[in-house]
């Protein structure tokens, strides 16, 4: 840039956080706070404690992004404002670990110097220790201090070692080993000489240590506030908490209450389900995080801009766009703040107010919401998999009418089911427009059902209004449940139409048979695509595993390739799975017998080929054989992938290596679950027993049940054997 050029214009400072992740720096909250019902309730309980000193526990529950950590920061800031920082207030972000880790974090937040100062101050104020003529230092003074501490700490612990160790903190020669003991480490020689034994239950003693220090802090400053954020991570660190975990958590609540402390625990709503009835009884009020309404959002925007620019203004937002924004995000604070950041940036760059289109685009980009094109593709997949015939963008009525997104016809002329796609419905005017469209569709096609799919957000009150007109509750798109929801709605709608039209039984049966045939054809195409993909995967794996030099010396289809690399139990597991599949289908055995080698009687060879010829006349058998071949190739490709992994990672695998093994197992499961394995049951007539002879139907059923359990659980058993190998 030349010296004569003007400097670039500097845009306004964005008052919103791009991540909207609350933090608690230095124990105080710096972010903008809107006083919601949840914040008001928790602060009321805190004020009562600060006035009365009645300790207890308050639980704060809410989903991700609802403001639990921000509320924790506000608790600490309010404590400092109300008491002039004369009350100790500590915030802990609970680790996904044990109570010992939580206690160590607690001690780290206090610091060794602070704990030592607490004990020194207690010694200076204790008349039993500072009696006239007595020495504060030396063994006698330490013994008197330890005895006094044991009496003082009796409400929270009866362990005499705690008083001894705290007294030894004041001696520079034993300070370090005493602090290590408080952190949960075994006692050093100096502590052992003082009679401190090794701990029998480190976890329970860690809980007691937290209560001891809370009591000392509270006695020094009369009050003590402790906030444990995301405490559910400790409770669910090893799955559902056991009796020991619940007993320690209950003890923590009891000890802190005995110490006269105010404990606030915050976590997800599932936290309450993790707690045992005994623990829940020890918790006082439960506060649930509340969503922001449109007025709260406007207050937040004004306060945020006041903090950064000195002006409490709403622009570039408007009252209407804040209403729209609140509806789209369900009032979840983290979503709102993130969107406010991006919308403020866009409005500043465009030098225009925030409008509805800008909000919709920001929501779609930032939260990766599906577009109408994405949802239309999902609708097509559901209709195809279920075997329905359908028409895209079908025109019902005159050319002046809008086409429906999907039309699923019945056999009867003019009857069918419509699927309409709509973006977020947030205004009564949008509800009226959809209702008018349904009326127009039914006027043009009286024998029709209409299903509405909302791609975005639909408030509960507007959903109720739409249900009255559509006669079917609208489906709000959710990637996880949408296929099942849409499939069920279409089936129910067409069934109602059949009953209303009085379709004869023969027509209904014919329609269902045609749909089943389409389903089977679609399934067969899927199997063929999977088979092709598996062939490519196997080829890539062999190429990567062998390399150019190895391919020159080994044939491409070495039958024992995996046996030389895989551990014996894993190789046998794959071999047993393939053997079980071959025995159940019997295809390879019958095929070999049909082309018997020279010397075998021609008549016997023809007889052995008869079951195969007979079975192949059935399309069901043909489909089942295709499925069995894909399953076999899947198992072989999985085996090749595990073999390739084993060549590089079988010795002392690192966590990243195990993640790759997990991905191989997940790939197998992800493909296997789409294979119609139930079709293999029709191959019973071709099945061959291990030792020859005829298989009776009950034995077939039992053999198939055992084999299917082998295919379904193959990845889990492979991973277990590989990790333990």
XYZ file of C-alpha atoms in Angstrom:
725
model
C 0.000 0.000 0.000
C 1.355 3.462 -0.885
C 1.897 5.961 1.873
C -0.649 8.275 0.284
C -3.424 5.688 0.292
C -6.111 5.847 2.910
C -6.167 2.993 5.462
C -8.898 0.412 4.898
C -12.204 1.086 6.553
C -12.673 -0.713 9.836
C -16.080 -2.311 10.299
C -18.006 -2.316 13.542
C -16.840 -4.656 16.295
C -18.918 -7.832 16.379
C -20.354 -8.051 19.910
C -21.217 -11.753 19.675
C -19.115 -14.848 20.200
C -18.492 -17.017 17.109
C -18.506 -20.238 19.186
C -20.919 -19.263 21.972
C -19.111 -21.622 24.349
C -19.232 -20.220 27.866
C -16.076 -20.122 29.971
C -15.390 -19.234 33.565
C -12.160 -17.178 33.538
C -10.827 -16.261 36.951
C -14.048 -17.261 38.638
C -16.014 -14.371 37.168
C -18.419 -14.045 34.275
C -17.720 -11.438 31.590
C -20.383 -12.369 29.041
C -23.702 -10.627 28.579
C -26.399 -12.087 30.824
C -30.136 -12.066 30.302
C -31.964 -12.922 33.501
C -34.090 -15.921 32.595
C -36.310 -17.872 34.961
C -33.561 -20.448 35.561
C -30.946 -17.823 36.436
C -33.423 -16.010 38.687
C -34.266 -19.227 40.575
C -30.654 -20.300 41.127
C -29.562 -16.834 42.265
C -32.475 -16.766 44.716
C -31.247 -20.026 46.292
C -27.708 -18.622 46.433
C -28.854 -15.387 48.107
C -30.735 -17.405 50.705
C -27.547 -19.350 51.476
C -25.424 -16.206 51.706
C -27.881 -14.742 54.207
C -28.644 -17.831 56.298
C -25.648 -20.128 55.831
C -27.922 -23.134 55.302
C -25.813 -25.403 53.068
C -27.310 -27.722 50.498
C -27.269 -28.842 46.895
C -28.972 -27.328 43.852
C -29.113 -29.299 40.584
C -29.094 -27.439 37.268
C -30.059 -29.575 34.251
C -30.270 -28.727 30.580
C -29.244 -29.897 27.110
C -26.085 -28.827 25.332
C -25.975 -25.132 24.584
C -28.773 -24.127 26.960
C -26.499 -22.021 29.179
C -25.492 -24.241 32.118
C -21.858 -23.108 32.120
C -22.902 -19.480 31.673
C -25.186 -19.857 34.678
C -22.260 -21.307 36.659
C -20.161 -18.265 35.765
C -23.010 -16.010 36.822
C -23.221 -17.859 40.176
C -19.581 -17.117 40.908
C -19.804 -13.524 39.704
C -22.932 -12.937 41.798
C -21.196 -14.377 44.880
C -18.278 -11.982 44.450
C -20.580 -9.013 43.833
C -22.791 -9.786 46.834
C -19.964 -10.453 49.313
C -17.139 -8.287 48.022
C -15.092 -11.424 47.367
C -15.030 -12.323 51.056
C -16.644 -15.705 50.316
C -14.678 -18.509 48.641
C -16.309 -19.618 45.373
C -14.783 -22.327 43.193
C -15.822 -23.618 39.770
C -14.840 -27.100 38.569
C -15.411 -28.532 35.098
C -15.778 -32.179 36.084
C -13.520 -34.583 34.157
C -14.788 -37.787 32.541
C -12.848 -39.727 35.149
C -12.938 -40.640 38.844
C -13.651 -38.736 42.049
C -9.893 -38.785 42.679
C -9.365 -36.749 39.485
C -12.127 -34.376 40.578
C -10.481 -33.963 44.001
C -7.102 -33.264 42.411
C -8.676 -30.591 40.211
C -10.266 -29.114 43.330
C -6.920 -29.008 45.144
C -5.256 -27.521 42.093
C -7.843 -24.757 41.975
C -7.202 -23.970 45.647
C -3.373 -24.355 45.317
C -0.924 -25.644 47.878
C -0.090 -22.161 49.161
C -3.760 -21.363 49.760
C -4.371 -24.586 51.682
C -1.210 -24.038 53.724
C -2.397 -20.498 54.491
C -5.758 -21.869 55.643
C -4.068 -24.222 58.093
C -1.660 -21.520 59.294
C -4.526 -19.101 59.867
C -6.448 -21.794 61.724
C -3.410 -22.461 63.918
C -3.016 -18.783 64.708
C -6.679 -18.445 65.698
C -6.936 -21.701 67.688
C -6.656 -21.132 71.459
C -5.788 -24.772 72.098
C -2.719 -24.452 69.912
C -1.629 -20.949 70.893
C -1.876 -21.345 74.652
C 0.396 -19.019 76.705
C 3.954 -20.295 76.776
C 3.394 -22.875 74.022
C 5.485 -23.072 70.865
C 3.779 -23.063 67.511
C 6.605 -24.985 65.854
C 8.090 -28.306 66.782
C 6.625 -31.753 67.371
C 4.532 -30.713 70.354
C 2.886 -27.821 68.518
C 2.224 -30.005 65.473
C 0.676 -32.680 67.674
C -1.646 -30.164 69.351
C -2.603 -28.703 65.960
C -3.308 -32.170 64.538
C -5.454 -33.042 67.564
C -7.412 -29.809 67.262
C -7.917 -30.336 63.525
C -9.216 -33.867 64.104
C -11.842 -32.503 66.492
C -12.752 -29.654 64.138
C -13.070 -31.924 61.104
C -15.153 -34.597 62.838
C -18.385 -33.578 60.988
C -16.851 -34.537 57.632
C -14.265 -37.227 58.421
C -13.205 -39.478 61.289
C -9.862 -40.344 59.711
C -7.153 -39.199 62.170
C -4.593 -39.122 59.374
C -6.184 -36.006 57.844
C -5.411 -33.827 60.858
C -1.877 -35.180 61.045
C -1.198 -34.493 57.353
C -2.688 -30.987 57.425
C -0.504 -30.109 60.401
C 2.559 -31.407 58.541
C 1.812 -28.984 55.691
C 3.226 -26.199 57.878
C 6.614 -27.889 58.181
C 8.776 -27.076 55.120
C 10.491 -30.475 55.427
C 7.215 -32.420 55.159
C 5.091 -29.966 53.163
C 5.645 -31.660 49.785
C 4.924 -35.202 50.964
C 1.852 -34.009 52.895
C 0.501 -32.309 49.754
C 1.104 -35.457 47.709
C -0.960 -37.429 50.231
C -3.831 -34.956 49.902
C -3.597 -35.405 46.111
C -4.213 -39.136 46.593
C -0.691 -40.523 46.365
C 0.663 -43.112 48.846
C 2.231 -41.763 52.076
C 5.959 -41.058 51.943
C 8.480 -42.136 54.578
C 7.914 -39.029 56.711
C 4.149 -39.637 56.834
C 4.619 -43.324 57.533
C 6.903 -42.425 60.443
C 4.123 -40.171 61.762
C 1.704 -43.121 61.711
C -0.153 -42.349 58.443
C -1.084 -45.701 56.872
C -1.683 -46.490 53.212
C -5.242 -45.747 52.075
C -7.692 -48.609 51.728
C -10.128 -46.675 49.460
C -8.462 -43.804 47.611
C -11.703 -42.738 45.879
C -13.691 -42.380 49.105
C -10.798 -40.588 50.806
C -10.652 -38.151 47.867
C -14.294 -37.245 48.514
C -13.527 -36.725 52.201
C -10.571 -34.471 51.315
C -12.858 -32.174 49.331
C -15.197 -31.930 52.329
C -12.310 -31.188 54.690
C -11.060 -28.289 52.592
C -14.582 -26.970 52.040
C -15.051 -26.950 55.814
C -11.787 -25.103 56.381
C -12.631 -22.529 53.685
C -16.126 -22.073 55.058
C -14.984 -21.676 58.671
C -12.441 -19.106 57.591
C -14.860 -16.978 55.557
C -18.181 -18.270 56.959
C -19.449 -19.339 53.542
C -18.184 -21.583 50.729
C -19.662 -21.976 47.223
C -18.695 -24.898 44.962
C -19.988 -25.327 41.400
C -19.479 -28.721 39.721
C -20.203 -28.388 36.009
C -20.926 -31.458 33.825
C -20.913 -33.751 36.859
C -22.645 -36.390 34.729
C -19.240 -37.021 33.092
C -17.927 -38.396 36.389
C -21.060 -40.449 36.981
C -21.071 -42.005 33.497
C -17.296 -42.322 32.958
C -17.502 -46.142 33.029
C -21.065 -46.632 31.820
C -23.996 -46.647 34.197
C -22.698 -45.827 37.697
C -22.457 -48.689 40.144
C -23.224 -48.799 43.840
C -19.729 -47.574 44.786
C -19.991 -44.516 42.527
C -23.420 -43.626 43.867
C -22.257 -44.116 47.452
C -19.318 -41.760 46.919
C -21.444 -39.150 45.182
C -24.007 -39.345 47.992
C -21.157 -38.992 50.482
C -19.854 -35.929 48.626
C -23.245 -34.219 48.874
C -23.550 -35.174 52.555
C -20.023 -34.017 53.444
C -20.361 -30.651 51.716
C -23.706 -30.087 53.434
C -22.088 -30.925 56.796
C -19.339 -28.453 55.967
C -21.979 -25.753 55.473
C -21.146 -25.317 51.797
C -23.422 -24.374 48.904
C -23.062 -26.986 46.139
C -24.415 -26.456 42.624
C -24.202 -29.456 40.279
C -24.868 -28.985 36.567
C -25.350 -31.628 33.894
C -27.487 -33.017 31.112
C -31.101 -34.035 31.855
C -30.027 -37.696 31.773
C -28.005 -36.987 34.893
C -31.143 -37.308 37.004
C -31.789 -40.783 35.603
C -28.269 -41.837 36.570
C -28.846 -40.983 40.224
C -30.132 -43.540 42.676
C -33.262 -42.678 44.708
C -31.131 -42.188 47.820
C -28.930 -39.615 46.096
C -31.879 -37.756 44.573
C -33.365 -37.340 48.039
C -30.213 -35.534 49.166
C -30.478 -32.980 46.349
C -32.533 -29.896 47.043
C -34.249 -27.883 44.306
C -33.854 -28.915 40.658
C -33.648 -26.031 38.182
C -34.197 -26.714 34.480
C -32.630 -24.396 31.937
C -35.257 -22.377 30.113
C -35.249 -21.303 26.469
C -34.955 -17.660 25.507
C -38.012 -15.915 24.127
C -37.933 -13.186 21.499
C -37.874 -10.403 24.110
C -34.918 -12.086 25.826
C -33.099 -12.192 22.486
C -33.702 -8.498 21.876
C -32.461 -7.658 25.397
C -29.375 -9.774 24.796
C -28.599 -8.041 21.486
C -28.988 -4.580 23.019
C -26.842 -5.399 26.066
C -24.148 -7.003 23.919
C -23.893 -3.927 21.711
C -23.940 -1.653 24.732
C -20.940 -3.536 26.149
C -18.875 -3.241 22.934
C -20.003 0.002 21.287
C -21.626 1.918 24.122
C -25.022 1.976 22.375
C -27.886 -0.340 23.362
C -29.326 -0.726 19.865
C -31.151 -3.551 18.121
C -29.928 -2.826 14.552
C -29.030 -4.504 12.251
C -31.694 -6.854 13.666
C -35.389 -6.031 13.721
C -38.251 -7.111 15.925
C -39.540 -9.371 13.154
C -36.191 -11.059 12.462
C -35.581 -11.683 16.164
C -38.954 -13.417 16.353
C -38.026 -15.488 13.305
C -34.584 -16.265 14.704
C -35.998 -17.366 18.046
C -38.475 -19.723 16.407
C -35.834 -21.270 14.155
C -33.464 -22.010 17.048
C -36.081 -22.985 19.648
C -34.598 -20.304 21.876
C -31.406 -22.315 22.552
C -28.795 -19.727 23.650
C -25.749 -21.258 21.953
C -27.515 -21.489 18.584
C -28.831 -17.951 18.926
C -25.481 -16.408 19.816
C -23.665 -18.195 16.987
C -26.283 -17.064 14.486
C -26.193 -13.512 15.829
C -22.437 -13.459 15.212
C -22.730 -14.602 11.581
C -25.777 -12.464 10.832
C -24.072 -9.372 12.274
C -21.066 -10.057 10.010
C -23.225 -10.476 6.908
C -25.308 -7.390 7.643
C -22.171 -5.284 8.222
C -20.632 -6.442 4.930
C -23.837 -5.908 2.940
C -24.706 -2.713 4.859
C -28.313 -3.881 5.092
C -30.556 -4.993 7.948
C -30.889 -8.687 8.710
C -33.815 -10.180 6.770
C -35.576 -13.563 6.749
C -33.605 -14.912 3.779
C -30.344 -14.039 5.501
C -31.488 -15.873 8.644
C -32.497 -19.008 6.721
C -29.198 -19.143 4.855
C -27.194 -18.690 8.054
C -29.164 -21.447 9.792
C -28.607 -23.857 6.910
C -24.882 -23.131 6.608
C -24.011 -23.044 10.305
C -26.098 -25.985 11.469
C -25.776 -28.123 8.328
C -29.525 -28.404 7.915
C -30.839 -30.375 4.988
C -32.111 -28.568 1.930
C -35.303 -29.428 0.078
C -33.204 -31.223 -2.534
C -31.636 -33.409 0.179
C -35.029 -34.288 1.637
C -36.500 -34.966 -1.821
C -33.699 -37.478 -2.384
C -34.565 -39.153 0.933
C -38.232 -39.327 -0.086
C -37.270 -41.017 -3.353
C -35.174 -43.573 -1.486
C -38.027 -44.402 0.890
C -40.545 -44.795 -1.935
C -38.125 -46.936 -3.943
C -37.202 -49.205 -1.043
C -40.857 -49.699 -0.120
C -41.707 -50.579 -3.723
C -44.184 -47.749 -4.374
C -44.609 -46.353 -7.858
C -44.565 -42.550 -7.774
C -44.486 -39.434 -9.918
C -42.295 -36.434 -9.240
C -43.709 -32.869 -9.510
C -47.149 -34.206 -10.396
C -49.758 -31.673 -11.470
C -53.168 -32.020 -9.829
C -55.885 -29.724 -11.125
C -55.296 -26.958 -13.641
C -52.080 -25.445 -14.877
C -52.612 -22.570 -12.483
C -52.078 -24.900 -9.532
C -48.663 -25.776 -8.154
C -47.528 -29.378 -8.704
C -47.173 -31.645 -5.682
C -43.648 -32.813 -4.909
C -44.549 -36.527 -4.986
C -47.677 -38.407 -6.053
C -48.108 -42.059 -5.036
C -51.088 -43.417 -7.029
C -53.426 -46.235 -6.107
C -54.836 -48.662 -8.644
C -58.067 -46.674 -8.812
C -58.094 -43.751 -11.240
C -57.398 -40.415 -9.585
C -56.729 -41.788 -6.072
C -53.404 -41.542 -4.326
C -51.226 -39.915 -1.699
C -49.427 -36.570 -2.039
C -46.168 -35.698 -0.307
C -45.616 -31.956 0.035
C -42.255 -30.452 1.047
C -42.157 -27.135 2.866
C -39.444 -25.079 4.525
C -39.881 -23.828 8.091
C -43.423 -22.814 8.977
C -43.197 -19.943 11.456
C -46.155 -17.636 10.727
C -49.890 -18.002 10.689
C -49.850 -16.659 7.118
C -47.693 -19.630 6.063
C -50.136 -21.997 7.778
C -53.031 -20.383 5.868
C -51.181 -20.787 2.558
C -50.584 -24.508 3.201
C -54.197 -25.017 4.252
C -55.430 -23.364 1.045
C -53.187 -25.616 -0.985
C -54.593 -28.741 0.669
C -58.136 -27.557 -0.036
C -57.231 -27.039 -3.710
C -55.662 -30.517 -3.964
C -58.695 -32.213 -2.454
C -61.031 -30.243 -4.694
C -59.156 -31.512 -7.760
C -58.567 -35.051 -6.393
C -61.192 -35.885 -3.755
C -59.798 -39.378 -3.219
C -56.394 -38.304 -1.993
C -54.356 -38.031 1.192
C -51.777 -35.288 1.768
C -48.613 -35.673 3.889
C -46.637 -32.543 4.794
C -42.867 -32.773 5.361
C -41.359 -29.667 6.981
C -37.672 -29.115 6.224
C -36.744 -26.903 9.141
C -38.735 -25.808 12.158
C -42.421 -26.087 13.025
C -43.705 -24.697 16.351
C -46.092 -26.948 18.267
C -49.064 -24.564 18.072
C -48.773 -24.218 14.290
C -48.344 -27.995 13.943
C -51.690 -28.463 15.694
C -53.383 -26.059 13.255
C -51.941 -27.915 10.256
C -52.939 -31.319 11.614
C -56.607 -30.285 11.595
C -56.483 -29.568 7.866
C -54.107 -32.299 6.718
C -55.734 -34.934 8.980
C -52.184 -36.299 9.428
C -49.607 -34.777 11.747
C -46.857 -33.054 9.707
C -43.445 -34.734 9.659
C -40.591 -32.467 10.765
C -37.499 -33.739 8.975
C -35.021 -35.576 11.183
C -32.316 -37.589 9.370
C -32.465 -40.381 11.941
C -36.207 -41.045 12.053
C -37.434 -39.646 8.733
C -37.372 -42.863 6.631
C -39.406 -44.761 9.220
C -41.820 -41.862 9.811
C -42.504 -41.288 6.115
C -42.845 -44.989 5.307
C -45.368 -45.481 8.098
C -47.388 -42.397 7.119
C -47.628 -43.425 3.450
C -48.696 -46.964 4.295
C -51.345 -45.715 6.725
C -52.646 -43.107 4.269
C -52.992 -45.545 1.363
C -54.630 -48.119 3.630
C -57.238 -45.534 4.622
C -57.840 -44.731 0.962
C -58.346 -48.404 0.103
C -60.898 -48.761 2.893
C -62.691 -45.568 1.883
C -62.841 -46.611 -1.777
C -63.946 -50.144 -0.923
C -61.291 -51.751 -3.104
C -61.937 -55.436 -3.729
C -59.625 -58.001 -2.199
C -58.203 -59.126 -5.548
C -57.154 -55.611 -6.513
C -55.546 -55.041 -3.106
C -53.632 -58.316 -3.330
C -52.449 -57.528 -6.859
C -51.245 -54.084 -5.769
C -49.325 -55.538 -2.846
C -47.753 -58.271 -4.963
C -46.596 -55.714 -7.520
C -45.106 -53.602 -4.753
C -43.293 -56.608 -3.290
C -41.893 -57.428 -6.729
C -40.588 -53.868 -7.054
C -39.041 -54.132 -3.593
C -37.297 -57.357 -4.556
C -36.027 -55.874 -7.794
C -34.668 -52.857 -5.926
C -33.064 -55.111 -3.310
C -31.433 -57.183 -6.055
C -29.996 -54.044 -7.635
C -28.641 -52.976 -4.251
C -27.006 -56.378 -3.782
C -25.414 -56.153 -7.216
C -24.037 -52.697 -6.424
C -22.686 -53.930 -3.096
C -21.103 -56.922 -4.804
C -19.360 -54.643 -7.286
C -18.133 -52.361 -4.502
C -16.851 -55.325 -2.490
C -14.894 -56.567 -5.488
C -13.255 -53.149 -5.746
C -12.486 -53.104 -2.015
C -10.894 -56.541 -2.148
C -8.787 -55.559 -5.117
C -7.582 -52.376 -3.385
C -6.765 -54.255 -0.171
C -4.742 -56.899 -2.010
C -2.913 -54.217 -3.959
C -2.000 -52.288 -0.779
C -1.056 -55.407 1.185
C 1.156 -57.173 -1.325
C 2.807 -54.359 -3.251
C 4.430 -54.749 -6.680
C 7.250 -57.017 -5.495
C 4.986 -59.452 -3.690
C 2.513 -59.711 -6.554
C 5.336 -61.000 -8.749
C 5.941 -63.972 -6.440
C 2.464 -64.923 -5.258
C -0.672 -65.771 -7.181
C -3.530 -63.286 -6.769
C -5.902 -65.764 -5.141
C -3.792 -67.468 -2.484
C -6.298 -69.540 -0.511
C -4.303 -69.399 2.715
C -3.282 -65.760 2.535
C -4.927 -64.820 5.805
C -3.815 -67.897 7.703
C -0.123 -66.955 7.607
C -0.705 -63.445 9.012
C -3.807 -63.586 11.202
C -3.609 -65.069 14.699
C -4.840 -68.672 14.771
C -8.178 -68.012 16.573
C -9.043 -65.147 14.189
C -8.192 -67.183 11.082
C -10.316 -70.071 12.393
C -13.207 -67.686 13.069
C -13.253 -66.477 9.465
C -12.871 -70.044 8.176
C -15.789 -71.236 10.324
C -17.997 -68.375 9.102
C -17.337 -69.194 5.438
C -17.745 -72.922 6.104
C -21.081 -72.333 7.833
C -22.284 -70.236 4.887
C -21.219 -72.905 2.395
C -22.939 -75.632 4.389
C -26.194 -73.672 4.640
C -26.418 -72.751 0.968
C -24.898 -75.943 -0.420
C -24.416 -74.197 -3.758
C -20.702 -74.836 -4.181
C -21.087 -78.505 -3.192
C -23.916 -79.124 -5.658
C -22.076 -77.218 -8.371
C -18.960 -79.353 -7.928
C -21.050 -82.555 -7.935
C -22.822 -81.477 -11.138
C -19.442 -81.355 -12.899
C -18.063 -84.584 -11.406
C -14.532 -85.508 -12.449
C -13.963 -88.384 -14.952
C -14.570 -91.814 -13.498
C -17.747 -90.833 -11.695
C -20.898 -92.421 -12.976
C -22.763 -90.153 -15.367
C -26.120 -91.098 -13.862
C -24.968 -90.115 -10.374
C -23.631 -86.808 -11.634
C -26.971 -86.059 -13.285
C -28.830 -86.973 -10.100
C -26.566 -84.716 -8.040
C -27.293 -81.820 -10.415
C -31.070 -82.245 -10.087
C -31.500 -80.302 -6.813
C -29.507 -77.445 -8.243
C -31.546 -77.275 -11.471
C -34.776 -77.512 -9.528
C -33.820 -74.780 -7.099
C -32.616 -72.358 -9.739
C -36.080 -72.312 -11.309
C -37.224 -70.270 -8.312
C -36.574 -66.539 -8.361
C -36.470 -66.614 -4.553
C -33.622 -69.132 -4.678
C -31.828 -67.021 -7.273
C -32.070 -63.929 -5.058
C -30.984 -65.887 -1.990
C -27.959 -67.275 -3.806
C -27.034 -63.739 -4.853
C -27.280 -62.633 -1.236
C -25.132 -65.549 -0.062
C -22.453 -64.729 -2.625
C -22.363 -61.083 -1.526
C -22.170 -62.194 2.113
C -19.279 -64.516 1.306
C -17.417 -61.752 -0.512
C -18.133 -59.390 2.389
C -16.638 -61.836 4.896
C -13.604 -62.384 2.672
C -13.100 -58.637 2.156
C -13.408 -58.107 5.922
C -10.832 -60.853 6.471
C -8.462 -59.228 3.954
C -8.870 -55.859 5.646
C -8.125 -57.307 9.094
C -5.127 -59.151 7.643
C -3.791 -55.891 6.176
C -4.281 -54.180 9.540
C -2.605 -57.060 11.353
C 0.519 -56.867 9.199
C 1.255 -53.358 10.427
C -0.321 -53.141 13.867
C -0.498 -56.533 15.572
C 2.354 -55.715 17.985
C 1.430 -53.179 20.684
C -1.224 -51.272 18.689
C -1.706 -47.628 19.622
C -5.121 -45.999 20.176
C -5.099 -44.667 16.611
C -4.424 -48.163 15.290
C -7.350 -49.552 17.278
C -9.550 -46.807 15.819
C -8.701 -48.100 12.330
C -9.600 -51.636 13.414
C -12.896 -50.290 14.765
C -13.619 -48.641 11.417
C -13.051 -51.969 9.646
C -15.528 -53.644 12.013
C -18.040 -50.808 11.564
C -17.739 -51.119 7.774
C -18.575 -54.817 7.959
C -21.567 -54.152 10.220
C -22.751 -51.246 8.068
C -22.843 -53.391 4.907
C -24.117 -56.590 6.561
C -27.159 -54.864 8.024
C -28.396 -54.005 4.512
C -28.179 -57.593 3.260
C -31.552 -59.409 3.320
C -30.131 -62.405 5.207
C -33.624 -63.709 5.883
C -33.733 -64.787 2.218
C -31.108 -67.450 2.874
C -33.678 -69.539 4.707
C -35.175 -70.601 1.336
C -31.944 -72.444 0.529
C -32.748 -75.209 2.993
C -33.356 -77.739 0.238
C -29.834 -77.156 -1.091
C -28.122 -77.293 2.314
C -25.613 -80.065 2.928
C -24.615 -81.390 6.360
C -20.995 -81.571 7.398
C -20.856 -85.358 7.087
C -23.310 -85.869 4.227
C -26.838 -87.200 4.535
C -30.214 -85.529 4.607
C -30.921 -82.544 6.870
C -34.258 -82.560 8.632
C -36.218 -79.282 8.722
C -35.798 -78.721 12.505
C -32.054 -79.191 12.149
C -32.005 -76.743 9.243
C -33.737 -74.118 11.345
C -31.353 -74.628 14.219
C -28.300 -74.567 11.929
C -29.470 -71.375 10.220
C -30.116 -69.677 13.580
C -26.617 -70.540 14.791
C -25.006 -69.431 11.524
C -26.854 -66.123 11.413
C -25.669 -65.306 14.925
C -22.144 -66.001 13.650
C -22.532 -63.569 10.727
C -24.226 -60.863 12.830
C -21.647 -60.929 15.629
C -18.560 -61.572 13.504
C -17.016 -58.101 13.808
C -17.309 -57.999 17.603
C -15.654 -61.399 18.043
C -12.886 -60.513 15.558
C -12.078 -57.286 17.392
C -12.016 -59.010 20.780
C -9.649 -61.726 19.524
C -7.392 -59.219 17.759
C -7.073 -56.960 20.817
C -6.340 -59.919 23.103
C -3.984 -61.640 20.652
